[in-house]
Each structure stands twice: as C-alpha cells, then as structure tokens.
mmCIF file of C-alpha atoms and ligand atoms in Angstrom:
data_model
loop_
_atom_site.group_PDB
_atom_site.id
_atom_site.type_symbol
_atom_site.label_atom_id
_atom_site.label_comp_id
_atom_site.label_asym_id
_atom_site.label_seq_id
_atom_site.Cartn_x
_atom_site.Cartn_y
_atom_site.Cartn_z
ATOM 1 C CA MET A 36 -72.361 43.681 -60.136
ATOM 2 C CA SER A 37 -68.958 44.801 -61.292
ATOM 3 C CA LEU A 38 -65.947 42.578 -60.872
ATOM 4 C CA GLN A 39 -63.853 45.713 -60.449
ATOM 5 C CA ASN A 40 -65.691 46.969 -57.381
ATOM 6 C CA PRO A 41 -64.913 45.713 -53.901
ATOM 7 C CA VAL A 42 -67.733 43.742 -52.272
ATOM 8 C CA PHE A 43 -69.381 44.820 -49.045
ATOM 9 C CA ILE A 44 -71.247 41.630 -48.289
ATOM 10 C CA PRO A 45 -70.142 40.283 -44.912
ATOM 11 C CA GLY A 46 -68.496 37.280 -46.487
ATOM 12 C CA PRO A 47 -67.241 36.052 -48.813
ATOM 13 C CA THR A 48 -64.830 38.955 -48.583
ATOM 14 C CA ASN A 49 -62.530 40.585 -51.078
ATOM 15 C CA ILE A 50 -59.597 38.363 -51.972
ATOM 16 C CA PRO A 51 -56.111 39.875 -52.183
ATOM 17 C CA GLU A 52 -54.526 39.232 -55.555
ATOM 18 C CA ALA A 53 -51.566 37.446 -53.961
ATOM 19 C CA ILE A 54 -53.892 35.008 -52.194
ATOM 20 C CA ARG A 55 -55.791 34.298 -55.409
ATOM 21 C CA LYS A 56 -52.509 33.470 -57.052
ATOM 22 C CA ALA A 57 -51.501 31.236 -54.165
ATOM 23 C CA CYS A 58 -54.717 29.240 -54.651
ATOM 24 C CA ASP A 59 -54.140 28.822 -58.372
ATOM 25 C CA MET A 60 -51.822 25.833 -58.468
ATOM 26 C CA PRO A 61 -51.094 22.954 -60.765
ATOM 27 C CA THR A 62 -52.161 19.578 -59.403
ATOM 28 C CA ILE A 63 -49.721 18.058 -56.957
ATOM 29 C CA ASP A 64 -49.762 14.650 -55.303
ATOM 30 C CA HIS A 65 -51.655 15.309 -52.084
ATOM 31 C CA ARG A 66 -49.837 12.451 -50.388
ATOM 32 C CA SER A 67 -46.382 13.746 -51.233
ATOM 33 C CA PRO A 68 -43.902 15.690 -49.079
ATOM 34 C CA MET A 69 -44.831 18.724 -51.173
ATOM 35 C CA PHE A 70 -48.284 18.713 -49.593
ATOM 36 C CA ALA A 71 -46.761 18.537 -46.114
ATOM 37 C CA LYS A 72 -45.052 21.860 -46.855
ATOM 38 C CA ILE A 73 -48.471 23.424 -47.414
ATOM 39 C CA LEU A 74 -50.522 21.650 -44.762
ATOM 40 C CA HIS A 75 -48.399 22.078 -41.659
ATOM 41 C CA PRO A 76 -47.548 25.774 -42.116
ATOM 42 C CA ALA A 77 -51.255 26.472 -42.798
ATOM 43 C CA ILE A 78 -52.175 24.714 -39.555
ATOM 44 C CA ASP A 79 -49.467 26.552 -37.605
ATOM 45 C CA GLY A 80 -50.585 29.869 -39.066
ATOM 46 C CA VAL A 81 -54.219 29.284 -38.101
ATOM 47 C CA ARG A 82 -53.130 28.378 -34.573
ATOM 48 C CA GLN A 83 -51.276 31.688 -34.250
ATOM 49 C CA VAL A 84 -54.140 33.775 -35.638
ATOM 50 C CA MET A 85 -56.533 32.179 -33.136
ATOM 51 C CA LYS A 86 -54.020 32.600 -30.261
ATOM 52 C CA ALA A 87 -54.495 28.917 -29.698
ATOM 53 C CA ASP A 88 -51.027 27.699 -28.806
ATOM 54 C CA GLY A 89 -51.269 23.980 -28.041
ATOM 55 C CA ALA A 90 -54.714 23.512 -29.613
ATOM 56 C CA GLU A 91 -55.321 20.919 -32.322
ATOM 57 C CA ILE A 92 -56.354 22.452 -35.654
ATOM 58 C CA PHE A 93 -58.579 20.524 -38.077
ATOM 59 C CA ILE A 94 -59.381 21.891 -41.516
ATOM 60 C CA PHE A 95 -62.141 20.275 -43.579
ATOM 61 C CA PRO A 96 -63.215 20.848 -47.179
ATOM 62 C CA ALA A 97 -66.518 22.532 -46.279
ATOM 63 C CA SER A 98 -67.954 25.913 -45.353
ATOM 64 C CA GLY A 99 -68.324 27.363 -41.862
ATOM 65 C CA THR A 100 -71.501 25.332 -41.396
ATOM 66 C CA GLY A 101 -69.375 22.198 -41.659
ATOM 67 C CA GLY A 102 -67.314 23.641 -38.814
ATOM 68 C CA TRP A 103 -70.454 23.833 -36.646
ATOM 69 C CA GLU A 104 -71.086 20.170 -37.419
ATOM 70 C CA THR A 105 -67.469 19.302 -36.622
ATOM 71 C CA ALA A 106 -67.743 21.051 -33.250
ATOM 72 C CA ILE A 107 -70.890 19.308 -32.059
ATOM 73 C CA SER A 108 -70.555 15.889 -33.672
ATOM 74 C CA ASN A 109 -67.074 15.319 -32.232
ATOM 75 C CA THR A 110 -67.814 16.414 -28.673
ATOM 76 C CA LEU A 111 -71.420 15.530 -27.812
ATOM 77 C CA SER A 112 -73.778 12.556 -27.560
ATOM 78 C CA PRO A 113 -77.455 12.185 -28.526
ATOM 79 C CA GLY A 114 -79.731 13.794 -25.942
ATOM 80 C CA ASP A 115 -76.991 15.965 -24.446
ATOM 81 C CA LYS A 116 -78.134 19.354 -23.243
ATOM 82 C CA VAL A 117 -76.547 22.443 -24.741
ATOM 83 C CA LEU A 118 -77.109 26.065 -23.791
ATOM 84 C CA ALA A 119 -77.438 28.617 -26.569
ATOM 85 C CA ALA A 120 -78.820 32.083 -27.204
ATOM 86 C CA ARG A 121 -80.789 32.961 -30.303
ATOM 87 C CA ASN A 122 -80.010 36.581 -31.148
ATOM 88 C CA GLY A 123 -79.568 36.493 -34.910
ATOM 89 C CA MET A 124 -79.723 34.326 -38.009
ATOM 90 C CA PHE A 125 -76.454 32.506 -37.413
ATOM 91 C CA SER A 126 -77.066 31.560 -33.800
ATOM 92 C CA HIS A 127 -80.562 30.498 -34.943
ATOM 93 C CA LYS A 128 -79.146 28.189 -37.599
ATOM 94 C CA TRP A 129 -76.577 26.574 -35.292
ATOM 95 C CA ILE A 130 -79.363 25.867 -32.785
ATOM 96 C CA ASN A 131 -81.406 24.230 -35.560
ATOM 97 C CA MET A 132 -78.464 22.027 -36.438
ATOM 98 C CA CYS A 133 -78.128 20.931 -32.799
ATOM 99 C CA ARG A 134 -81.791 19.870 -32.791
ATOM 100 C CA GLN A 135 -81.326 17.971 -36.053
ATOM 101 C CA PHE A 136 -78.509 16.092 -34.342
ATOM 102 C CA GLY A 137 -80.780 15.090 -31.475
ATOM 103 C CA LEU A 138 -79.314 17.452 -28.893
ATOM 104 C CA GLU A 139 -81.567 19.089 -26.343
ATOM 105 C CA VAL A 140 -81.144 22.840 -26.689
ATOM 106 C CA ILE A 141 -81.813 25.169 -23.782
ATOM 107 C CA GLN A 142 -82.580 28.186 -25.927
ATOM 108 C CA VAL A 143 -82.413 31.669 -24.484
ATOM 109 C CA ASP A 144 -84.269 34.043 -26.776
ATOM 110 C CA GLY A 145 -82.870 37.532 -26.740
ATOM 111 C CA PRO A 146 -83.828 40.519 -28.840
ATOM 112 C CA TRP A 147 -81.870 40.691 -32.079
ATOM 113 C CA GLY A 148 -79.384 43.522 -31.715
ATOM 114 C CA GLU A 149 -78.368 42.321 -28.259
ATOM 115 C CA GLY A 150 -75.328 40.203 -27.460
ATOM 116 C CA LEU A 151 -74.986 36.963 -25.537
ATOM 117 C CA PRO A 152 -76.966 37.171 -22.296
ATOM 118 C CA VAL A 153 -73.939 36.419 -20.144
ATOM 119 C CA SER A 154 -75.565 36.885 -16.727
ATOM 120 C CA ARG A 155 -78.615 34.807 -17.745
ATOM 121 C CA PHE A 156 -76.236 32.073 -18.871
ATOM 122 C CA GLU A 157 -74.456 32.291 -15.519
ATOM 123 C CA GLU A 158 -77.764 31.813 -13.648
ATOM 124 C CA ILE A 159 -78.729 28.827 -15.779
ATOM 125 C CA LEU A 160 -75.312 27.234 -15.388
ATOM 126 C CA ALA A 161 -75.217 27.872 -11.636
ATOM 127 C CA ALA A 162 -78.644 26.200 -11.300
ATOM 128 C CA ASP A 163 -77.437 23.138 -13.228
ATOM 129 C CA THR A 164 -75.809 21.539 -10.203
ATOM 130 C CA ALA A 165 -76.133 18.078 -11.759
ATOM 131 C CA GLY A 166 -73.949 19.184 -14.662
ATOM 132 C CA GLU A 167 -76.479 18.171 -17.301
ATOM 133 C CA ILE A 168 -75.457 20.945 -19.669
ATOM 134 C CA LYS A 169 -72.590 19.562 -21.715
ATOM 135 C CA ALA A 170 -71.814 22.555 -23.888
ATOM 136 C CA VAL A 171 -72.380 26.283 -24.175
ATOM 137 C CA LEU A 172 -72.653 27.604 -27.729
ATOM 138 C CA ALA A 173 -71.598 31.155 -28.453
ATOM 139 C CA THR A 174 -71.661 33.157 -31.662
ATOM 140 C CA HIS A 175 -68.801 35.584 -31.175
ATOM 141 C CA ASN A 176 -69.929 37.935 -33.919
ATOM 142 C CA GLU A 177 -73.557 37.795 -35.105
ATOM 143 C CA THR A 178 -73.156 38.629 -38.780
ATOM 144 C CA ALA A 179 -76.886 39.185 -39.254
ATOM 145 C CA THR A 180 -77.086 42.040 -36.759
ATOM 146 C CA GLY A 181 -73.503 43.336 -36.537
ATOM 147 C CA VAL A 182 -73.253 42.424 -32.866
ATOM 148 C CA VAL A 183 -70.097 41.251 -31.131
ATOM 149 C CA SER A 184 -70.478 39.308 -27.908
ATOM 150 C CA ASP A 185 -68.173 39.133 -24.934
ATOM 151 C CA VAL A 186 -66.714 35.637 -25.078
ATOM 152 C CA GLY A 187 -64.148 36.467 -22.385
ATOM 153 C CA GLY A 188 -67.023 37.589 -20.150
ATOM 154 C CA LEU A 189 -68.901 34.400 -20.912
ATOM 155 C CA ARG A 190 -65.867 32.366 -19.859
ATOM 156 C CA LYS A 191 -65.722 34.304 -16.576
ATOM 157 C CA ALA A 192 -69.427 33.623 -16.019
ATOM 158 C CA MET A 193 -68.953 29.906 -16.675
ATOM 159 C CA ASP A 194 -66.068 29.820 -14.212
ATOM 160 C CA ALA A 195 -68.054 31.847 -11.654
ATOM 161 C CA ALA A 196 -70.900 29.328 -11.959
ATOM 162 C CA GLY A 197 -68.344 26.576 -11.383
ATOM 163 C CA HIS A 198 -69.610 24.791 -14.472
ATOM 164 C CA ASP A 199 -67.401 22.613 -16.640
ATOM 165 C CA ALA A 200 -69.458 22.579 -19.855
ATOM 166 C CA LEU A 201 -67.518 22.831 -23.084
ATOM 167 C CA LEU A 202 -67.400 26.270 -24.690
ATOM 168 C CA LEU A 203 -68.036 26.016 -28.435
ATOM 169 C CA VAL A 204 -67.569 29.297 -30.275
ATOM 170 C CA ASP A 205 -68.611 30.346 -33.762
ATOM 171 C CA GLY A 206 -65.880 32.777 -34.757
ATOM 172 C CA VAL A 207 -66.747 32.664 -38.449
ATOM 173 C CA SER A 208 -67.074 36.418 -38.936
ATOM 174 C CA SER A 209 -64.550 37.477 -36.285
ATOM 175 C CA ILE A 210 -61.451 35.287 -36.520
ATOM 176 C CA GLY A 211 -58.741 36.927 -38.607
ATOM 177 C CA SER A 212 -60.344 40.381 -38.437
ATOM 178 C CA MET A 213 -61.146 40.793 -34.741
ATOM 179 C CA ASP A 214 -59.195 39.687 -31.709
ATOM 180 C CA PHE A 215 -59.927 36.073 -30.827
ATOM 181 C CA ARG A 216 -58.214 34.634 -27.769
ATOM 182 C CA PHE A 217 -58.730 30.885 -27.850
ATOM 183 C CA ASN A 218 -56.431 30.133 -24.918
ATOM 184 C CA GLU A 219 -57.185 33.124 -22.738
ATOM 185 C CA TRP A 220 -60.955 32.570 -23.060
ATOM 186 C CA LYS A 221 -60.476 28.821 -22.609
ATOM 187 C CA VAL A 222 -62.482 28.120 -25.740
ATOM 188 C CA ASP A 223 -62.943 24.390 -26.353
ATOM 189 C CA VAL A 224 -63.866 24.448 -30.020
ATOM 190 C CA ALA A 225 -63.556 27.456 -32.323
ATOM 191 C CA VAL A 226 -65.032 27.452 -35.799
ATOM 192 C CA THR A 227 -64.449 29.568 -38.859
ATOM 193 C CA GLY A 228 -64.535 29.370 -42.641
ATOM 194 C CA SER A 229 -62.000 30.322 -45.279
ATOM 195 C CA GLN A 230 -64.094 33.067 -46.903
ATOM 196 C CA LYS A 231 -64.287 35.491 -43.998
ATOM 197 C CA GLY A 232 -61.276 36.789 -42.054
ATOM 198 C CA PHE A 233 -58.894 34.549 -43.963
ATOM 199 C CA MET A 234 -59.820 36.359 -47.205
ATOM 200 C CA LEU A 235 -60.094 33.211 -49.348
ATOM 201 C CA ALA A 236 -62.840 31.737 -51.477
ATOM 202 C CA VAL A 237 -65.316 29.527 -49.633
ATOM 203 C CA GLY A 238 -64.323 25.902 -49.224
ATOM 204 C CA LEU A 239 -62.604 25.291 -45.893
ATOM 205 C CA ALA A 240 -64.121 24.770 -42.444
ATOM 206 C CA ILE A 241 -61.361 25.690 -40.011
ATOM 207 C CA THR A 242 -61.604 24.455 -36.420
ATOM 208 C CA ALA A 243 -59.493 24.451 -33.256
ATOM 209 C CA PHE A 244 -59.959 21.924 -30.444
ATOM 210 C CA SER A 245 -58.733 22.277 -26.868
ATOM 211 C CA GLU A 246 -57.319 19.341 -24.955
ATOM 212 C CA LYS A 247 -60.629 19.152 -23.082
ATOM 213 C CA ALA A 248 -62.612 19.022 -26.331
ATOM 214 C CA VAL A 249 -60.330 16.285 -27.647
ATOM 215 C CA ALA A 250 -60.868 14.347 -24.407
ATOM 216 C CA ALA A 251 -64.648 14.756 -24.821
ATOM 217 C CA SER A 252 -64.389 13.354 -28.346
ATOM 218 C CA LYS A 253 -63.219 10.023 -26.930
ATOM 219 C CA THR A 254 -66.642 9.345 -25.401
ATOM 220 C CA ALA A 255 -68.899 11.511 -27.613
ATOM 221 C CA LYS A 256 -71.397 9.327 -29.458
ATOM 222 C CA LEU A 257 -72.950 11.554 -32.110
ATOM 223 C CA PRO A 258 -72.356 9.993 -35.521
ATOM 224 C CA ARG A 259 -69.525 11.515 -37.502
ATOM 225 C CA SER A 260 -67.693 10.337 -40.552
ATOM 226 C CA PHE A 261 -66.583 13.053 -42.949
ATOM 227 C CA PHE A 262 -65.973 15.439 -40.035
ATOM 228 C CA SER A 263 -64.177 12.985 -37.745
ATOM 229 C CA ILE A 264 -61.245 14.690 -36.050
ATOM 230 C CA ASP A 265 -59.731 11.283 -35.240
ATOM 231 C CA ASP A 266 -59.525 10.362 -38.928
ATOM 232 C CA MET A 267 -58.160 13.808 -39.707
ATOM 233 C CA ARG A 268 -55.489 13.624 -37.000
ATOM 234 C CA ALA A 269 -54.385 10.154 -38.086
ATOM 235 C CA ASN A 270 -53.925 11.359 -41.631
ATOM 236 C CA TYR A 271 -52.164 14.609 -40.674
ATOM 237 C CA LYS A 272 -49.537 12.385 -39.058
ATOM 238 C CA ILE A 273 -48.759 10.931 -42.480
ATOM 239 C CA ASN A 274 -48.996 14.366 -44.149
ATOM 240 C CA GLY A 275 -52.336 13.684 -45.773
ATOM 241 C CA TYR A 276 -56.110 13.780 -45.499
ATOM 242 C CA PRO A 277 -58.683 11.010 -45.049
ATOM 243 C CA TYR A 278 -59.827 12.045 -48.545
ATOM 244 C CA THR A 279 -58.700 14.488 -51.222
ATOM 245 C CA PRO A 280 -57.823 17.843 -49.659
ATOM 246 C CA ALA A 281 -58.537 21.240 -51.221
ATOM 247 C CA VAL A 282 -54.836 21.757 -51.939
ATOM 248 C CA GLY A 283 -55.086 25.158 -53.623
ATOM 249 C CA LEU A 284 -57.213 26.610 -50.846
ATOM 250 C CA LEU A 285 -54.857 25.245 -48.219
ATOM 251 C CA ASN A 286 -51.955 26.870 -50.022
ATOM 252 C CA GLY A 287 -53.955 30.095 -50.028
ATOM 253 C CA LEU A 288 -54.630 29.667 -46.314
ATOM 254 C CA LYS A 289 -50.943 29.246 -45.616
ATOM 255 C CA TYR A 290 -50.324 32.461 -47.513
ATOM 256 C CA ALA A 291 -53.227 34.282 -45.836
ATOM 257 C CA THR A 292 -51.923 33.484 -42.355
ATOM 258 C CA GLU A 293 -48.480 34.720 -43.399
ATOM 259 C CA MET A 294 -50.032 37.961 -44.629
ATOM 260 C CA LEU A 295 -51.979 38.496 -41.405
ATOM 261 C CA LEU A 296 -49.008 37.719 -39.197
ATOM 262 C CA GLU A 297 -46.714 39.884 -41.267
ATOM 263 C CA GLU A 298 -49.077 42.853 -40.988
ATOM 264 C CA GLY A 299 -49.265 42.014 -37.283
ATOM 265 C CA LEU A 300 -52.447 40.837 -35.574
ATOM 266 C CA ASP A 301 -52.725 44.017 -33.503
ATOM 267 C CA GLU A 302 -52.388 46.097 -36.673
ATOM 268 C CA VAL A 303 -54.987 43.974 -38.485
ATOM 269 C CA PHE A 304 -57.471 44.375 -35.629
ATOM 270 C CA ALA A 305 -56.750 48.119 -35.396
ATOM 271 C CA ARG A 306 -57.341 48.469 -39.135
ATOM 272 C CA HIS A 307 -60.724 46.780 -38.821
ATOM 273 C CA ALA A 308 -61.600 48.876 -35.784
ATOM 274 C CA ARG A 309 -60.750 52.062 -37.660
ATOM 275 C CA ILE A 310 -62.601 51.066 -40.838
ATOM 276 C CA ALA A 311 -65.642 50.055 -38.784
ATOM 277 C CA GLU A 312 -65.583 53.316 -36.905
ATOM 278 C CA GLY A 313 -65.626 55.214 -40.185
ATOM 279 C CA VAL A 314 -68.625 53.172 -41.355
ATOM 280 C CA ARG A 315 -70.434 53.909 -38.091
ATOM 281 C CA ALA A 316 -69.541 57.599 -38.299
ATOM 282 C CA ALA A 317 -71.114 57.603 -41.779
ATOM 283 C CA THR A 318 -74.176 55.823 -40.436
ATOM 284 C CA PHE A 319 -74.688 58.497 -37.783
ATOM 285 C CA ALA A 320 -74.066 61.240 -40.347
ATOM 286 C CA TRP A 321 -76.963 59.791 -42.368
ATOM 287 C CA GLY A 322 -79.154 60.195 -39.299
ATOM 288 C CA MET A 323 -79.259 56.445 -38.791
ATOM 289 C CA LYS A 324 -77.872 54.007 -36.259
ATOM 290 C CA PRO A 325 -76.169 50.648 -36.242
ATOM 291 C CA PHE A 326 -78.692 47.938 -35.376
ATOM 292 C CA ALA A 327 -76.509 46.759 -32.447
ATOM 293 C CA ALA A 328 -78.225 47.970 -29.286
ATOM 294 C CA THR A 329 -75.270 49.623 -27.553
ATOM 295 C CA PRO A 330 -71.750 50.758 -28.566
ATOM 296 C CA ASP A 331 -70.033 47.917 -26.695
ATOM 297 C CA LEU A 332 -71.847 45.545 -29.075
ATOM 298 C CA TYR A 333 -70.699 47.235 -32.293
ATOM 299 C CA SER A 334 -69.010 44.741 -34.556
ATOM 300 C CA ASN A 335 -65.778 45.685 -36.263
ATOM 301 C CA THR A 336 -66.478 43.368 -39.203
ATOM 302 C CA VAL A 337 -70.059 44.185 -40.213
ATOM 303 C CA THR A 338 -72.436 47.058 -39.609
ATOM 304 C CA ALA A 339 -76.160 46.466 -39.929
ATOM 305 C CA VAL A 340 -77.532 49.915 -40.731
ATOM 306 C CA ARG A 341 -81.038 50.493 -39.383
ATOM 307 C CA THR A 342 -83.017 52.408 -42.008
ATOM 308 C CA PRO A 343 -86.058 54.587 -41.216
ATOM 309 C CA ASP A 344 -89.307 52.808 -40.301
ATOM 310 C CA GLY A 345 -91.506 52.123 -43.281
ATOM 311 C CA PHE A 346 -88.565 52.055 -45.696
ATOM 312 C CA ASP A 347 -87.607 48.675 -47.182
ATOM 313 C CA ALA A 348 -83.835 48.433 -46.645
ATOM 314 C CA SER A 349 -83.501 45.619 -49.163
ATOM 315 C CA THR A 350 -84.222 48.104 -51.974
ATOM 316 C CA ILE A 351 -80.852 49.729 -51.221
ATOM 317 C CA VAL A 352 -79.077 46.441 -51.825
ATOM 318 C CA ALA A 353 -80.958 45.768 -55.065
ATOM 319 C CA HIS A 354 -80.404 49.317 -56.311
ATOM 320 C CA ALA A 355 -76.681 49.218 -55.486
ATOM 321 C CA VAL A 356 -76.169 46.105 -57.606
ATOM 322 C CA GLU A 357 -78.307 47.269 -60.507
ATOM 323 C CA THR A 358 -77.121 50.842 -60.695
ATOM 324 C CA TYR A 359 -73.608 50.925 -59.329
ATOM 325 C CA GLY A 360 -72.531 47.300 -59.562
ATOM 326 C CA MET A 361 -71.760 47.106 -55.860
ATOM 327 C CA ALA A 362 -72.761 44.378 -53.410
ATOM 328 C CA PHE A 363 -74.044 45.004 -49.868
ATOM 329 C CA GLY A 364 -75.720 42.540 -47.514
ATOM 330 C CA THR A 365 -79.473 42.377 -47.037
ATOM 331 C CA GLY A 366 -81.254 41.925 -43.743
ATOM 332 C CA LEU A 367 -81.749 38.279 -42.791
ATOM 333 C CA GLY A 368 -84.581 36.647 -40.861
ATOM 334 C CA ASP A 369 -86.201 38.896 -38.251
ATOM 335 C CA VAL A 370 -84.405 41.993 -39.543
ATOM 336 C CA ALA A 371 -85.201 41.518 -43.256
ATOM 337 C CA GLY A 372 -86.172 44.911 -44.719
ATOM 338 C CA LYS A 373 -85.158 46.756 -41.550
ATOM 339 C CA VAL A 374 -81.412 46.837 -42.107
ATOM 340 C CA PHE A 375 -78.888 46.640 -44.874
ATOM 341 C CA ARG A 376 -75.425 45.436 -44.018
ATOM 342 C CA ILE A 377 -72.059 46.878 -44.852
ATOM 343 C CA GLY A 378 -69.520 44.094 -44.511
ATOM 344 C CA HIS A 379 -66.038 45.292 -43.628
ATOM 345 C CA LEU A 380 -64.147 42.122 -42.806
ATOM 346 C CA GLY A 381 -61.217 40.460 -44.512
ATOM 347 C CA MET A 382 -59.186 42.400 -47.036
ATOM 348 C CA LEU A 383 -60.218 46.037 -46.841
ATOM 349 C CA THR A 384 -58.543 49.423 -46.767
ATOM 350 C CA ASP A 385 -59.817 52.839 -45.714
ATOM 351 C CA ALA A 386 -59.992 53.844 -49.381
ATOM 352 C CA MET A 387 -62.076 50.797 -50.292
ATOM 353 C CA ALA A 388 -64.416 51.492 -47.389
ATOM 354 C CA LEU A 389 -64.919 55.062 -48.622
ATOM 355 C CA SER A 390 -66.086 53.740 -51.991
ATOM 356 C CA GLY A 391 -68.723 51.597 -50.292
ATOM 357 C CA ILE A 392 -69.914 54.461 -48.111
ATOM 358 C CA ALA A 393 -70.105 56.754 -51.157
ATOM 359 C CA VAL A 394 -72.170 54.262 -53.141
ATOM 360 C CA ALA A 395 -74.470 53.518 -50.192
ATOM 361 C CA GLU A 396 -75.327 57.171 -49.839
ATOM 362 C CA MET A 397 -75.926 57.612 -53.571
ATOM 363 C CA CYS A 398 -78.354 54.686 -53.383
ATOM 364 C CA MET A 399 -80.193 56.113 -50.406
ATOM 365 C CA ALA A 400 -80.457 59.524 -52.051
ATOM 366 C CA ASP A 401 -81.670 57.904 -55.297
ATOM 367 C CA LEU A 402 -84.356 56.070 -53.351
ATOM 368 C CA GLY A 403 -85.652 59.250 -51.766
ATOM 369 C CA LEU A 404 -84.160 59.052 -48.298
ATOM 370 C CA ASP A 405 -83.177 62.360 -46.784
ATOM 371 C CA ILE A 406 -79.434 62.012 -47.280
ATOM 372 C CA THR A 407 -76.946 64.789 -47.937
ATOM 373 C CA LEU A 408 -74.518 63.453 -50.509
ATOM 374 C CA GLY A 409 -71.032 63.346 -49.083
ATOM 375 C CA SER A 410 -72.130 63.472 -45.459
ATOM 376 C CA GLY A 411 -71.231 59.878 -44.683
ATOM 377 C CA VAL A 412 -68.066 60.034 -46.745
ATOM 378 C CA ALA A 413 -66.944 63.192 -44.917
ATOM 379 C CA ALA A 414 -67.621 61.635 -41.524
ATOM 380 C CA ALA A 415 -65.614 58.550 -42.447
ATOM 381 C CA GLN A 416 -62.825 60.629 -43.969
ATOM 382 C CA SER A 417 -62.494 62.427 -40.695
ATOM 383 C CA VAL A 418 -61.996 59.117 -38.907
ATOM 384 C CA TYR A 419 -59.574 57.799 -41.510
ATOM 385 C CA ARG A 420 -57.519 61.004 -41.727
ATOM 386 C CA HIS A 421 -57.071 61.640 -38.058
ATOM 387 C CA GLY A 422 -57.869 58.339 -36.430
ATOM 388 C CA ASN A 423 -60.376 60.549 -34.676
ATOM 389 C CA HIS A 424 -62.035 58.346 -32.086
ATOM 390 C CA SER A 425 -63.846 61.161 -30.318
ATOM 391 C CA ILE A 426 -66.299 61.430 -33.198
ATOM 392 C CA MET A 427 -68.196 58.456 -31.772
ATOM 393 C CA ALA A 428 -68.484 60.007 -28.365
ATOM 394 C CA ALA A 429 -70.046 63.065 -29.994
ATOM 395 C CA ALA A 430 -72.515 61.019 -32.049
HETATM 396 C C1 PLP B 230 -70.872 33.103 -42.614
HETATM 397 C C2 PLP B 230 -71.208 32.634 -41.252
HETATM 398 C C3 PLP B 230 -71.531 31.291 -40.974
HETATM 399 C C4 PLP B 230 -71.784 30.276 -42.032
HETATM 400 O O1 PLP B 230 -70.725 29.984 -42.777
HETATM 401 P P1 PLP B 230 -70.880 29.265 -44.195
HETATM 402 O O2 PLP B 230 -69.484 29.300 -44.639
HETATM 403 O O3 PLP B 230 -71.815 30.069 -45.023
HETATM 404 O O4 PLP B 230 -71.378 27.892 -43.945
HETATM 405 C C5 PLP B 230 -71.719 30.917 -39.669
HETATM 406 N N1 PLP B 230 -71.631 31.802 -38.673
HETATM 407 C C6 PLP B 230 -71.357 33.093 -38.887
HETATM 408 C C7 PLP B 230 -71.295 34.014 -37.723
HETATM 409 C C8 PLP B 230 -71.131 33.549 -40.189
HETATM 410 O O5 PLP B 230 -70.868 34.837 -40.406
#
C-alpha cells in the first residue's frame, strides 16, 4: 500500500490534513476548562450532524462496536425481545452481540443485497399486542453489501403497527456522509464511530439518545460499566469523563463537525451522492452491477461491485495493494469472493474517486476480466463533469 494514495476501504476513511493536525495535540489536563472547550463543541457538532436537536450525545473511547454495546446495555434488560434483520455482516454481528448479552433476538433473515424488510417488521410488530418486543434494531447502511435501508419508512411502519419499541439504529457508515434524521425518524439510539463519516482515526464510539431511550435506561438491567451513560452524563456536567478521554480525537471531532457544517450538510450529502453515482456508472460500464438488489437500495457511501460468476473478487483487492498500492474492501461473510467494495465515505473528492476507479479497472484488466481500460473512468467523468443523473436511468 502507498501512503500517498487515497484509500477505498469503507472505513477507516481518508483523513483530511487539517483534522490530523487537530488530533495532534500536546497533553492537556482533561479535567481543566481547556477540555470543556473541546468536549462541548464536539458534542454540539455531533448533535447537529445527526439532526438530533435535544438528544443526549455520549462519546466513548471505543470503536463503533462499543456504540452497539452502549445502545443495548443502557436500554434493555436480560431476556428482553428485540427485532432485527440479518442482511449483511454488520447486522449479523450486532445480532450476535445481543445474544451474548442474553437478549432474545427475533431474527428476520433476508437475502444479502436487500434492505430492511419494513413490511415484515410491521406485521411482526402488529402481532406483538402484548408489547414483548422492547427494541427494533436497524442497520441504516449495510457496509458489507452497499445497501441503504429506509429508516424513515421503518419508523412509519412502527407507528402504523402502534408499537412503542425503541428504535436503535446503526448509522456507522452513513452518519456524516448520508442524510440521517434522528428527530424526524424518531430514532431512540443512534450509533457511529469516529473513523467513518467523521473522517477521523478509529477510537471514538459516538452515540445519541432520545428522551425515551434515556427514560428506558432508568429501568434497564443489562450490566454496564465502561459504557454507562449515567456515569458519562454526570462527568460531562463537570467537564470531564469517568476515565481518561481521548482528548486529541475529541479535538479532531470538534474540527470535523465544523468542517461538515461549514461545507453544509446538504452539500456534503450531494457530494457523496454524486461520487457514488460516478462509481456506479463505472460499475455498469464494466458490465457489472452493484450488489444492492435495486436502485433505491444503492448506498452513497460504499459500492459492493458484483464480479462475474466463477471469478474470485478478492484477487482484485490483493492485486490492487500489491501492484498499485491502493486499498479496496473485500467481500465479507456470505459475499466473500463475490464482490469487492469501493468505499466512498468520509473525505473524498470527484478527483480522488476517479483514481480509485482507474486503478480498479487496471486490476480487473490485469486479472483477465473483459474490461476496456478507461470505460469506467469515462462513465464517472461524465457524471462528475455534468452532474449527469440520467446516465443511471439509461444503465
Ligand atoms: C464499521 C462498521 C461497524 C463497526 O465499527 P467498528 O468501528 O469497526 O467497531 C458497525 N456497523 C457498520 C455498519 C459499520 O460500517
């Protein structure tokens, strides 16, 4: 791998130079007023990016997985029923964690490449007249398959079923790069990590809790210690942490939220939509398809490119690193060998995306796939030059 090339793994993402510098700080006293000037703006910035006015934000030194644990351990009790769909590696892993915590998971198995089965969820919730289901888990963007799910639609289905389960959402590979409407969707807990849309190194689990989720935490009995939101809240009040905070990362997070808000959230989301569309245009130009089953499921932060049957997609990833020093994502779990992933979340420009598309097609040509060099690049260029959205309709 080359340190000069952008990465196209779907997290960690490329880190803007200014954010790297913001993380590189001398030691300060993390119980001093100086820390308060980092902590509170970072929290406020996260709240704005998630459109979560009024929500409580808790940021732990951990990765996104720690955010999953924060969400369930603070809101649920042993034996509680939760409803979840398994449609990719990340939803699969969150379900496993729930079982390890002694929750009873009602698991809806969908084909990978599909989104959340919203109408199936509605049926299950409507049938649960006793209100035994305490939480619905949703992976907003399945990073393994490049599938975005309709969280707003899920909220409507929950309301239509008249069910008051908590809505816990994994927004790890969407928040900061794709629109996430915590309040409008009435999300109860949202989870992300610092190394995806916030463009930082790994090291922070970033969560938002609704009033309802905070109320649930008062009676929730799952054990929690490190990830206790009560301990975190108590310490935020005195401008500190229950333990030593990751000060440099928090300073970087403060800066990252400023960058996103300065660019404008709508502009950030439009940039990711445009870049993603170029990547998909390239995919079609190669005679391939995104793994996501239908266009409404196409993710704007990662494209899982379905390679021809009988071809091992992971060889593209290995070849790209060895030959061109560029990193792409391999297929995970059920789709190992069937797809390779082009991550396009976090800090990325059209020009950077073109370099990834160019290298991907060199790799595929090198490995004997029937690829016309420049075909994907030209298709993406057309999108990036003209913002030409009709290209997808033609594909
Ligand atoms: C990356 C990712 C995670 C896991 O985050 P870690 O920081 O690796 O613990 C969870 N969910 C989704 C959708 C992700 O993309």
